[in-house]
Tab-separated table of C-alpha atoms and ligand atoms in Angstrom:
chain	number	residue	atom	x	y	z
A	1	MET	CA	27.133	12.678	9.332
A	2	THR	CA	27.291	8.044	9.060
A	3	VAL	CA	29.358	6.342	9.853
A	4	LEU	CA	30.725	2.960	9.075
A	5	ARG	CA	32.455	1.806	11.486
A	6	HIS	CA	30.216	1.636	14.996
A	7	ASP	CA	33.676	0.676	16.671
A	8	LEU	CA	34.885	4.030	15.406
A	9	VAL	CA	34.105	7.334	17.226
A	10	VAL	CA	29.963	7.007	16.201
A	11	GLU	CA	28.428	9.860	15.479
A	12	SER	CA	24.600	9.147	15.070
A	13	THR	CA	23.225	10.169	11.212
A	14	THR	CA	20.779	13.130	11.450
A	15	TRP	CA	17.333	11.900	11.051
A	16	VAL	CA	17.454	13.890	8.303
A	17	THR	CA	20.221	12.590	6.247
A	18	ALA	CA	19.124	8.777	7.500
A	19	ARG	CA	15.140	9.552	5.911
A	20	ALA	CA	17.203	10.815	3.131
A	21	LEU	CA	19.850	7.097	3.015
A	22	ALA	CA	17.409	5.109	3.731
A	23	LYS	CA	15.232	6.746	-0.464
A	24	GLY	CA	19.123	6.420	-1.549
A	25	ALA	CA	19.218	3.502	-0.948
A	26	ALA	CA	16.358	1.675	-3.043
A	27	ALA	CA	15.428	2.191	-6.423
A	28	PRO	CA	11.372	1.536	-8.183
A	29	LEU	CA	11.850	-2.774	-8.992
A	30	GLU	CA	11.348	-4.262	-11.733
A	31	PRO	CA	8.577	-4.080	-13.017
A	32	ALA	CA	6.844	-7.290	-14.198
A	33	SER	CA	3.509	-8.469	-15.766
A	34	VAL	CA	1.553	-10.614	-13.268
A	35	PRO	CA	-2.314	-12.230	-13.767
A	36	LEU	CA	-4.939	-9.992	-12.726
A	37	ALA	CA	-4.865	-11.569	-8.714
A	38	ASP	CA	-2.440	-11.335	-8.178
A	39	ALA	CA	-2.244	-7.965	-8.927
A	40	LEU	CA	-3.738	-6.778	-5.902
A	41	GLY	CA	-2.209	-4.435	-3.925
A	42	GLY	CA	0.376	-3.694	-7.226
A	43	ARG	CA	0.819	0.124	-8.856
A	44	LEU	CA	1.163	-0.022	-11.884
A	45	ALA	CA	3.413	0.526	-14.092
A	46	ALA	CA	2.194	1.586	-16.565
A	47	PRO	CA	-0.969	3.317	-17.640
A	48	LEU	CA	-4.094	0.693	-18.720
A	49	PRO	CA	-5.666	1.377	-21.734
A	50	ALA	CA	-9.227	-0.135	-22.508
A	51	LEU	CA	-7.955	-3.205	-25.094
A	52	VAL	CA	-12.376	-3.101	-25.600
A	53	ALA	CA	-14.649	-1.007	-25.730
A	54	VAL	CA	-17.681	-1.622	-23.398
A	55	PRO	CA	-20.308	-2.323	-25.142
A	56	GLY	CA	-17.859	-4.316	-27.607
A	57	VAL	CA	-21.107	-3.694	-29.495
A	58	ASP	CA	-24.577	-1.830	-29.734
A	59	VAL	CA	-26.013	-3.087	-26.962
A	60	SER	CA	-29.403	-3.635	-25.439
A	61	ALA	CA	-29.730	-1.820	-21.468
A	62	MET	CA	-33.742	-3.717	-21.059
A	63	ASP	CA	-34.894	-7.002	-21.817
A	64	GLY	CA	-38.272	-5.986	-23.795
A	65	TYR	CA	-38.385	-4.967	-27.535
A	66	ALA	CA	-35.822	-4.138	-30.635
A	67	VAL	CA	-37.744	-2.047	-33.016
A	68	ALA	CA	-37.136	-0.166	-36.120
A	69	GLY	CA	-39.162	2.942	-37.648
A	70	ALA	CA	-43.018	3.499	-36.424
A	71	GLY	CA	-44.896	1.394	-34.379
A	72	PRO	CA	-47.150	-1.320	-34.125
A	73	TRP	CA	-44.207	-3.994	-34.711
A	74	ARG	CA	-43.995	-7.473	-36.033
A	75	VAL	CA	-41.501	-9.125	-33.608
A	76	VAL	CA	-39.439	-11.195	-36.829
A	77	GLY	CA	-36.526	-12.789	-33.991
A	78	ARG	CA	-35.316	-12.825	-30.205
A	79	VAL	CA	-32.176	-12.241	-29.137
A	80	LEU	CA	-30.153	-13.460	-26.235
A	81	ALA	CA	-27.338	-12.068	-24.775
A	82	GLY	CA	-24.197	-14.292	-25.615
A	83	GLY	CA	-26.707	-16.425	-28.083
A	84	ALA	CA	-27.070	-15.354	-32.002
A	85	CYS	CA	-27.434	-11.372	-33.436
A	86	TYR	CA	-29.675	-11.074	-35.118
A	87	GLY	CA	-28.244	-10.806	-38.961
A	88	GLU	CA	-30.013	-8.661	-40.720
A	89	GLU	CA	-30.485	-5.430	-40.630
A	90	LEU	CA	-33.743	-4.789	-38.773
A	91	ARG	CA	-36.409	-2.966	-41.209
A	92	PRO	CA	-38.789	-0.107	-39.968
A	93	GLY	CA	-42.602	-2.022	-38.351
A	94	GLU	CA	-39.856	-4.721	-38.091
A	95	ALA	CA	-38.991	-5.800	-33.898
A	96	VAL	CA	-36.681	-8.454	-32.726
A	97	GLU	CA	-37.295	-9.201	-28.870
A	98	ILE	CA	-33.332	-8.524	-27.076
A	99	ALA	CA	-32.508	-9.009	-23.757
A	100	THR	CA	-30.076	-6.500	-21.705
A	101	GLY	CA	-27.106	-6.909	-22.649
A	102	ALA	CA	-27.653	-8.889	-26.242
A	103	PRO	CA	-26.175	-6.990	-29.344
A	104	ALA	CA	-28.830	-5.516	-31.028
A	105	PRO	CA	-29.525	-5.582	-34.554
A	106	PRO	CA	-29.034	-2.944	-36.997
A	107	GLY	CA	-31.120	-0.477	-37.681
A	108	ALA	CA	-33.043	-0.181	-34.274
A	109	LEU	CA	-33.712	3.057	-33.543
A	110	ALA	CA	-34.533	2.099	-29.358
A	111	VAL	CA	-35.073	-0.613	-27.487
A	112	LEU	CA	-39.132	-1.055	-25.555
A	113	PRO	CA	-39.195	-2.880	-22.092
A	114	TYR	CA	-41.986	-5.363	-21.005
A	115	GLU	CA	-43.375	-3.293	-19.030
A	116	GLN	CA	-44.134	-0.686	-21.828
A	117	ALA	CA	-45.004	-2.826	-24.652
A	118	ALA	CA	-48.876	-3.636	-25.502
A	119	VAL	CA	-48.409	-7.361	-26.478
A	120	ASP	CA	-50.216	-9.111	-29.817
A	121	GLY	CA	-49.988	-12.817	-30.550
A	122	ALA	CA	-46.475	-11.137	-33.267
A	123	ARG	CA	-47.028	-8.049	-32.926
A	124	VAL	CA	-46.184	-5.637	-30.463
A	125	ASP	CA	-47.278	-1.409	-29.809
A	126	GLY	CA	-46.124	2.013	-27.006
A	127	ALA	CA	-44.405	5.056	-27.235
A	128	VAL	CA	-40.601	4.302	-27.610
A	129	GLU	CA	-37.766	7.708	-28.252
A	130	PRO	CA	-35.093	7.022	-30.606
A	131	GLY	CA	-32.233	5.658	-28.607
A	132	ARG	CA	-34.003	4.887	-26.164
A	133	HIS	CA	-32.232	1.233	-24.082
A	134	LEU	CA	-29.782	1.659	-26.550
A	135	ARG	CA	-26.298	1.551	-25.833
A	136	ARG	CA	-24.100	2.161	-28.190
A	137	ARG	CA	-20.702	0.808	-28.594
A	138	GLY	CA	-18.332	2.272	-26.734
A	139	GLU	CA	-19.900	4.351	-24.550
A	140	ASP	CA	-19.008	3.605	-21.292
A	141	ILE	CA	-15.605	3.432	-21.949
A	142	ALA	CA	-14.161	4.424	-25.537
A	143	GLU	CA	-11.484	0.822	-26.809
A	144	GLY	CA	-7.796	2.579	-26.144
A	145	ALA	CA	-9.049	4.567	-23.894
A	146	VAL	CA	-6.652	4.978	-20.810
A	147	VAL	CA	-8.630	3.989	-16.971
A	148	LEU	CA	-6.326	4.142	-15.599
A	149	GLY	CA	-2.976	5.968	-14.580
A	150	ALA	CA	0.817	4.935	-13.634
A	151	GLY	CA	0.852	4.900	-10.254
A	152	ALA	CA	-2.570	4.030	-9.459
A	153	VAL	CA	-3.347	0.589	-6.545
A	154	VAL	CA	-4.476	-2.190	-7.794
A	155	THR	CA	-7.875	-2.277	-5.926
A	156	PRO	CA	-9.936	-5.189	-6.121
A	157	VAL	CA	-12.303	-3.049	-8.539
A	158	ALA	CA	-9.209	-2.373	-10.237
A	159	LEU	CA	-9.573	-5.663	-10.510
A	160	GLY	CA	-12.680	-5.850	-12.468
A	161	LEU	CA	-12.338	-2.419	-14.413
A	162	ALA	CA	-9.252	-4.542	-16.539
A	163	ALA	CA	-11.034	-7.575	-16.587
A	164	ALA	CA	-13.929	-5.814	-18.440
A	165	LEU	CA	-11.144	-4.562	-21.114
A	166	GLY	CA	-10.077	-7.636	-22.163
A	167	HIS	CA	-6.096	-7.909	-19.549
A	168	ASP	CA	-4.895	-11.685	-18.020
A	169	GLU	CA	-2.291	-9.744	-16.733
A	170	LEU	CA	-1.387	-6.536	-15.353
A	171	LEU	CA	1.847	-5.154	-15.283
A	172	VAL	CA	2.169	-3.659	-12.135
A	173	ARG	CA	5.686	-2.913	-9.563
A	174	PRO	CA	5.779	-5.463	-7.372
A	175	ARG	CA	5.985	-4.860	-3.413
A	176	PRO	CA	8.610	-5.602	-2.081
A	177	ARG	CA	9.323	-7.877	-0.294
A	178	VAL	CA	10.663	-8.065	3.268
A	179	ALA	CA	11.509	-10.557	6.025
A	180	VAL	CA	11.333	-9.948	9.571
A	181	LEU	CA	13.335	-11.176	12.439
A	182	ILE	CA	12.694	-11.416	15.987
A	183	THR	CA	15.411	-11.277	18.210
A	184	GLY	CA	14.905	-12.048	22.228
A	185	ASP	CA	15.263	-14.928	24.158
A	186	GLU	CA	13.005	-12.683	26.648
A	187	VAL	CA	9.920	-12.151	23.934
A	188	VAL	CA	7.117	-14.361	23.796
A	189	HIS	CA	4.228	-13.843	21.478
A	190	GLU	CA	1.593	-15.012	23.218
A	191	GLY	CA	-0.664	-14.468	27.362
A	192	LEU	CA	0.902	-13.109	29.996
A	193	PRO	CA	3.611	-12.198	30.090
A	194	ALA	CA	5.614	-13.735	33.540
A	195	PRO	CA	8.472	-12.385	34.984
A	196	GLY	CA	11.456	-11.615	32.847
A	197	ARG	CA	9.428	-12.086	30.073
A	198	VAL	CA	7.915	-9.266	27.283
A	199	ARG	CA	5.190	-9.963	24.868
A	200	ASP	CA	6.264	-9.048	21.004
A	201	ALA	CA	4.511	-5.479	20.241
A	202	ILE	CA	6.999	-5.243	17.317
A	203	GLY	CA	5.555	-8.648	14.704
A	204	PRO	CA	2.825	-7.767	15.227
A	205	PHE	CA	2.966	-4.154	13.969
A	206	LEU	CA	5.205	-4.351	10.924
A	207	PRO	CA	2.611	-6.635	8.189
A	208	GLY	CA	0.854	-3.813	8.355
A	209	LEU	CA	2.948	-0.712	8.247
A	210	VAL	CA	4.539	-2.355	6.214
A	211	SER	CA	1.738	-3.101	3.506
A	212	TRP	CA	0.945	0.402	4.071
A	213	ALA	CA	3.835	2.237	3.278
A	214	GLY	CA	3.789	-0.721	-0.419
A	215	GLY	CA	5.430	-3.650	1.053
A	216	ARG	CA	4.277	-6.761	1.757
A	217	VAL	CA	5.748	-9.597	4.770
A	218	ALA	CA	7.177	-12.442	3.300
A	219	SER	CA	8.036	-14.389	6.170
A	220	THR	CA	8.218	-13.689	9.891
A	221	ASP	CA	11.221	-15.781	12.045
A	222	ARG	CA	11.764	-15.326	15.256
A	223	LEU	CA	15.523	-16.209	16.396
A	224	PRO	CA	17.027	-17.385	19.873
A	225	ASP	CA	19.471	-14.521	21.248
A	226	GLY	CA	23.269	-14.609	19.631
A	227	PRO	CA	24.754	-14.562	17.055
A	228	GLN	CA	24.331	-17.800	14.648
A	229	ALA	CA	20.939	-18.135	14.069
A	230	LEU	CA	21.470	-14.359	13.024
A	231	ARG	CA	23.985	-15.069	11.035
A	232	ALA	CA	22.303	-18.259	8.981
A	233	ALA	CA	19.239	-16.282	9.113
A	234	LEU	CA	20.931	-13.322	7.085
A	235	ALA	CA	22.683	-15.143	4.696
A	236	ALA	CA	19.979	-17.202	4.057
A	237	ASP	CA	16.988	-14.169	2.820
A	238	GLY	CA	16.483	-13.518	-0.833
A	239	ALA	CA	13.532	-11.279	0.605
A	240	ASP	CA	13.815	-7.171	-0.570
A	241	VAL	CA	14.443	-5.484	3.451
A	242	VAL	CA	14.895	-7.771	6.142
A	243	ALA	CA	13.899	-5.994	9.051
A	244	VAL	CA	15.603	-7.371	12.690
A	245	CYS	CA	13.972	-5.965	15.687
A	246	GLY	CA	16.047	-6.076	18.435
A	247	ALA	CA	20.081	-6.535	19.160
A	248	SER	CA	20.621	-3.221	18.092
A	249	SER	CA	22.546	-2.017	20.378
A	250	LYS	CA	25.888	-2.523	23.106
A	251	GLY	CA	24.663	-5.172	25.140
A	252	PRO	CA	25.769	-8.297	25.446
A	253	ALA	CA	22.971	-10.089	23.740
A	254	ASP	CA	22.850	-7.345	20.725
A	255	HIS	CA	24.834	-8.534	18.176
A	256	LEU	CA	23.321	-7.310	14.624
A	257	ARG	CA	26.162	-4.795	14.140
A	258	ALA	CA	28.756	-8.296	14.179
A	259	VAL	CA	27.127	-10.378	12.058
A	260	LEU	CA	26.269	-7.464	9.028
A	261	GLY	CA	30.487	-6.574	10.102
A	262	ASP	CA	31.008	-10.647	9.356
A	263	LEU	CA	28.964	-10.762	6.644
A	264	GLY	CA	30.637	-8.011	4.386
A	265	ALA	CA	27.959	-5.806	4.800
A	266	ASP	CA	27.829	-2.049	3.713
A	267	VAL	CA	26.454	-0.136	6.789
A	268	ILE	CA	24.393	2.854	6.078
A	269	VAL	CA	23.236	4.247	9.023
A	270	ASP	CA	25.042	3.337	12.172
A	271	GLY	CA	22.721	5.218	14.921
A	272	VAL	CA	20.896	8.207	14.461
A	273	ALA	CA	20.702	11.201	16.060
A	274	VAL	CA	16.902	10.680	16.822
A	275	ARG	CA	14.580	9.998	20.345
A	276	PRO	CA	13.225	7.157	19.880
A	277	GLY	CA	15.254	4.946	17.484
A	278	HIS	CA	18.801	6.564	18.632
A	279	PRO	CA	20.597	2.745	17.318
A	280	GLN	CA	18.416	2.069	14.639
A	281	LEU	CA	20.939	1.585	11.004
A	282	LEU	CA	20.564	1.095	7.682
A	283	ALA	CA	22.851	-2.089	5.936
A	284	ARG	CA	22.856	-3.924	2.131
A	285	LEU	CA	24.203	-7.269	2.424
A	286	PRO	CA	26.759	-8.441	-0.390
A	287	GLY	CA	23.607	-10.355	-2.101
A	288	GLY	CA	22.164	-6.892	-2.615
A	289	SER	CA	18.967	-7.293	0.627
A	290	LEU	CA	19.028	-3.685	2.488
A	291	VAL	CA	18.955	-4.804	6.911
A	292	VAL	CA	17.186	-1.912	8.487
A	293	GLY	CA	17.373	-2.497	12.444
A	294	LEU	CA	14.865	-2.009	14.743
A	295	PRO	CA	15.000	-1.301	18.316
A	296	GLY	CA	13.839	-3.632	20.632
A	297	ASN	CA	11.841	-0.838	22.343
A	298	PRO	CA	8.434	-0.761	20.769
A	299	PHE	CA	7.928	2.705	20.103
A	300	ALA	CA	11.859	3.554	19.404
A	301	ALA	CA	10.667	0.422	16.310
A	302	LEU	CA	8.675	2.212	15.380
A	303	GLY	CA	9.994	4.987	14.979
A	304	ALA	CA	13.116	3.687	12.898
A	305	ALA	CA	10.148	2.236	11.206
A	306	LEU	CA	9.266	5.167	9.619
A	307	THR	CA	12.208	7.187	8.787
A	308	LEU	CA	13.776	3.438	7.649
A	309	LEU	CA	11.743	1.319	6.942
A	310	ALA	CA	8.384	3.322	4.590
A	311	PRO	CA	11.237	5.705	3.030
A	312	ILE	CA	13.074	2.682	1.723
A	313	LEU	CA	9.993	0.337	1.509
A	314	ARG	CA	8.021	3.512	-0.613
A	315	GLU	CA	11.245	3.303	-3.394
A	316	LEU	CA	11.007	0.277	-3.693
A	317	ALA	CA	7.717	0.604	-4.733
A	318	GLY	CA	7.285	3.284	-6.435
A	319	ILE	CA	4.986	5.194	-4.591
A	320	PRO	CA	5.731	9.023	-4.447
A	321	VAL	CA	6.681	10.834	-0.251
A	322	ARG	CA	4.073	13.127	0.103
A	323	THR	CA	5.559	15.572	3.375
A	324	GLU	CA	2.504	17.276	5.855
A	325	ALA	CA	3.366	20.177	8.379
A	326	SER	CA	1.355	21.876	10.662
A	327	ALA	CA	2.192	25.000	14.541
A	328	LEU	CA	2.722	21.572	17.474
A	329	ALA	CA	-0.774	22.776	19.969
A	330	GLY	CA	1.220	22.186	22.941
A	331	ALA	CA	4.316	22.195	24.788
A	332	VAL	CA	7.015	20.125	23.346
A	333	ARG	CA	10.636	20.234	24.838
A	334	ALA	CA	13.736	20.332	21.892
A	335	HIS	CA	16.524	17.883	21.744
A	336	PRO	CA	19.842	19.933	21.810
A	337	ARG	CA	21.077	17.754	19.563
A	338	ASP	CA	18.940	14.695	18.563
A	339	THR	CA	15.615	15.772	16.762
A	340	ARG	CA	12.326	14.029	19.296
A	341	LEU	CA	9.054	11.745	17.465
A	342	VAL	CA	6.509	13.051	19.491
A	343	PRO	CA	2.769	11.575	19.609
A	344	VAL	CA	0.173	13.517	17.805
A	345	ARG	CA	-3.333	14.247	17.032
A	346	ARG	CA	-3.704	16.596	14.267
A	347	SER	CA	-6.731	19.066	15.414
A	348	GLY	CA	-8.097	21.673	13.794
A	349	ARG	CA	-5.800	23.769	16.479
A	350	GLY	CA	-2.731	22.033	15.011
A	351	ALA	CA	-0.893	19.069	16.130
A	352	VAL	CA	-1.564	18.115	19.772
A	353	PRO	CA	0.460	15.957	22.096
A	354	VAL	CA	-1.338	13.043	23.459
A	355	GLY	CA	1.955	12.687	26.090
A	356	HIS	CA	2.876	8.845	27.022
A	357	ASP	CA	5.726	8.642	24.703
A	358	ARG	CA	8.317	6.045	26.622
A	359	PRO	CA	10.465	4.375	24.501
A	360	GLY	CA	9.449	0.586	25.825
A	361	SER	CA	5.174	1.649	25.098
A	362	LEU	CA	3.492	2.370	22.457
A	363	TRP	CA	0.729	3.864	24.420
A	364	GLY	CA	0.776	7.512	23.429
A	365	ALA	CA	2.082	6.532	19.897
A	366	ALA	CA	-0.963	3.792	19.533
A	367	LEU	CA	-3.894	7.523	20.489
A	368	ALA	CA	-1.377	9.575	17.663
A	369	ASP	CA	-2.587	9.646	14.592
A	370	ALA	CA	0.806	11.339	13.434
A	371	LEU	CA	4.507	11.587	15.084
A	372	ALA	CA	4.969	15.405	15.002
A	373	VAL	CA	8.994	15.878	13.552
A	374	VAL	CA	10.991	18.127	16.368
A	375	PRO	CA	14.519	19.067	15.892
A	376	PRO	CA	17.093	19.398	17.474
A	377	GLY	CA	17.254	22.946	19.565
A	378	TRP	CA	13.556	23.535	17.790
A	379	ALA	CA	12.016	27.190	19.391
A	380	GLY	CA	10.157	27.587	16.052
A	381	GLU	CA	6.396	27.216	14.995
A	382	GLN	CA	6.129	24.878	11.995
A	383	VAL	CA	7.128	21.548	12.787
A	384	GLU	CA	6.863	18.204	9.848
A	385	LEU	CA	4.198	15.130	10.985
A	386	ILE	CA	5.085	12.265	9.876
A	387	GLU	CA	1.850	10.018	9.329
A	388	LEU	CA	0.866	6.733	11.778
A	389	PRO	CA	-0.574	4.252	9.741
A	390	PRO	CA	-4.351	4.001	9.804
A	391	GLY	CA	-7.000	1.173	10.632
A	392	GLY	CA	-8.396	-0.970	7.296
B	401	LIG	N1	24.831	0.615	26.881
B	401	LIG	C1	24.118	0.805	25.724
B	401	LIG	N2	22.644	0.066	26.539
B	401	LIG	C2	21.506	0.975	25.233
B	401	LIG	C3	21.390	1.909	24.651
B	401	LIG	C4	23.394	2.465	24.512
B	401	LIG	O1	23.638	2.870	24.147
B	401	LIG	N3	23.736	2.105	24.990
B	401	LIG	N4	20.766	2.220	24.490
B	401	LIG	C5	19.554	1.875	23.788
B	401	LIG	C6	17.993	1.858	23.710
B	401	LIG	S1	17.989	3.974	23.108
B	401	LIG	C7	17.839	1.614	22.986
B	401	LIG	S2	16.317	1.293	21.787
B	401	LIG	C8	17.424	-0.541	23.543
B	401	LIG	C9	17.879	-1.061	21.766
B	401	LIG	O2	18.475	-2.225	22.312
B	401	LIG	P1	18.157	-2.976	21.031
B	401	LIG	O3	17.990	-3.467	20.009
B	401	LIG	O4	19.910	-4.228	21.435
B	401	LIG	O5	17.271	-4.676	21.354
B	401	LIG	P2	16.430	-5.767	23.226
B	401	LIG	O6	18.377	-5.380	24.170
B	401	LIG	O7	16.904	-6.440	22.334
B	401	LIG	O8	15.925	-5.175	23.141
B	401	LIG	C10	15.444	-3.740	24.352
B	401	LIG	C11	13.712	-3.071	25.144
B	401	LIG	O9	13.024	-4.217	24.411
B	401	LIG	C12	12.293	-5.324	24.491
B	401	LIG	N5	11.600	-5.661	23.557
B	401	LIG	C13	13.307	-6.548	22.595
B	401	LIG	N6	12.187	-7.075	21.736
B	401	LIG	C14	10.959	-6.437	21.992
B	401	LIG	C15	10.147	-6.673	21.118
B	401	LIG	N7	9.749	-7.776	19.740
B	401	LIG	N8	8.429	-6.509	21.530
B	401	LIG	C16	8.842	-5.298	22.806
B	401	LIG	N9	9.765	-5.768	23.241
B	401	LIG	C17	10.779	-5.793	23.215
B	401	LIG	C18	13.390	-6.485	25.266
B	401	LIG	O10	12.941	-6.966	26.303
B	401	LIG	C19	14.018	-5.171	26.049
B	401	LIG	O11	13.810	-4.263	27.074
B	401	LIG	O12	19.310	-0.408	23.875
B	401	LIG	C20	19.220	0.422	25.375
B	401	LIG	N10	20.146	-0.056	26.021
B	402	LIG	O1	15.200	4.122	20.642
B	402	LIG	MO1	15.972	4.302	22.837
B	402	LIG	O2	15.439	4.837	23.313
B	402	LIG	O3	15.940	5.204	21.659
B	402	LIG	O4	14.798	3.266	22.950
C-alpha cells in the first residue's frame, strides 16, 4: 500500500492502486466560456444547441430564377445574397432573378437554374418541380437542435459548425496545463551525446502524450541537478500538473522527494510495484498542483506517464477512460511481486510482445501499439492493454 514518507520502510503501491489513486487525486476542471478559437481541442461542457436555424430563412440553392405558378414568367426583380430581400409576395406568372443563398421571396414555387432557363427579354421559361432548388428554413438544422453532446471534442470542424450556429464562445472543459521539468546535468537536447551524456528522450514524447490524454504542455524547463533549481521551479509553478523527469530515485542527484518534503507536499504515491518505473511518485503541492515524478529511464518514464499522468489528465479534462483486454500471443514471464508493462502489438491472435523492453530504451514501445499489463504472478490468459498514443 501507499507509504507517505520515503524514509520509512517503503512498500510500493500496487500498480492498480497507484492508477486508482492518480484518478482519485484529480477532479474535472471547472468549465469556462472561451472564444471559439481558444476552444479548439477542448471538450464541450454542455450540449451545443443551434442558436439559429440553417438556413435561417427559405433560400435559393441555385443561381437562377425563383418562380411562382406556371411558366412562362415575367422577371419582376433581382435578389442577391446579402442584398435586399424581394419585399412582396411573388404572384403566379412572376419570377425574380436570384443568387444561391439569397432569401427566396414568399410565394416562390421553385428555382429555375440559369442553365435550364429560356430567357427572352424580361420573360423566362423552363420546366420546374415544386420545391426544387429551394432550401427551406431549418431544413439542414432546426433552431434549438442539439448538434453535439457534452464531452464532444472541439475539432476544427466543430468550430466551423458552432460559428454557423451563431456561437461566439463555447463552454468547454479547459485542457489541463502541464509544466515539464527535465532534470539531469548529463541530459542534452540536440546532436550526438558526448561520452557520459545522454539525449533527452522524455521531453520529446511528453507533448504528444499529454495532448492525447487531454492536456497541453504549457512550459518545458531544463534544470541542472541540485535541489535549489527544482525547489524554485516547483514553488513557482501554477500549472495543474508538473511532470518532473528524472531525480526520482535514491542517488546523490535525486532530490525530488526531499524537495517535495521541504515544500510541504502531500505525497500520494511513493513508488509503485511495477517494472519498469518503480521510483515514480505522485504528490500534491500546498497550492494544489499535482506533481508526477517520472523516472529518468525513458521506458520507465513512459510507463509512469501512462500509470499516473494520463489518468490524472483524463480526469481533469473529463474524458472517460476506455479499458481493453486481450489474450497474450507470446511468452511473457510474470514477476512474483511487481506488475510488468510489456510492449505489444495487437493482432488477430492476441497481443504479441515485441521485445526490446529494457527500461533505458524506448525501442520496444516504439514498435508497439499498446502495453500489456501483466499482474504479479500472472498465469492466466487475458491481460489489460493500455493504449500507446498513436501518431498524428
Ligand atoms: N539505489 C537505487 N538506484 C536506483 C533505483 C533504486 O531503486 N535504488 N532505481 C533505478 C530505477 S528502476 C530507475 S528507473 C532509475 C530512476 O532514476 P531517476 O529518476 O532518479 O533518474 P536519473 O537518476 O536522473 O536517471 C536515470 C537514468 O535515466 C537517464 N535519463 C535521465 N533523464 C533522462 C532523459 N530526459 N532522457 C533520457 N535519459 C534520461 C539517466 O542518464 C540515467 O541513465 O534509478 C535507478 N537507480
Ligand atoms: O523504473 Mo526503472 O526500471 O524500473 O528503470
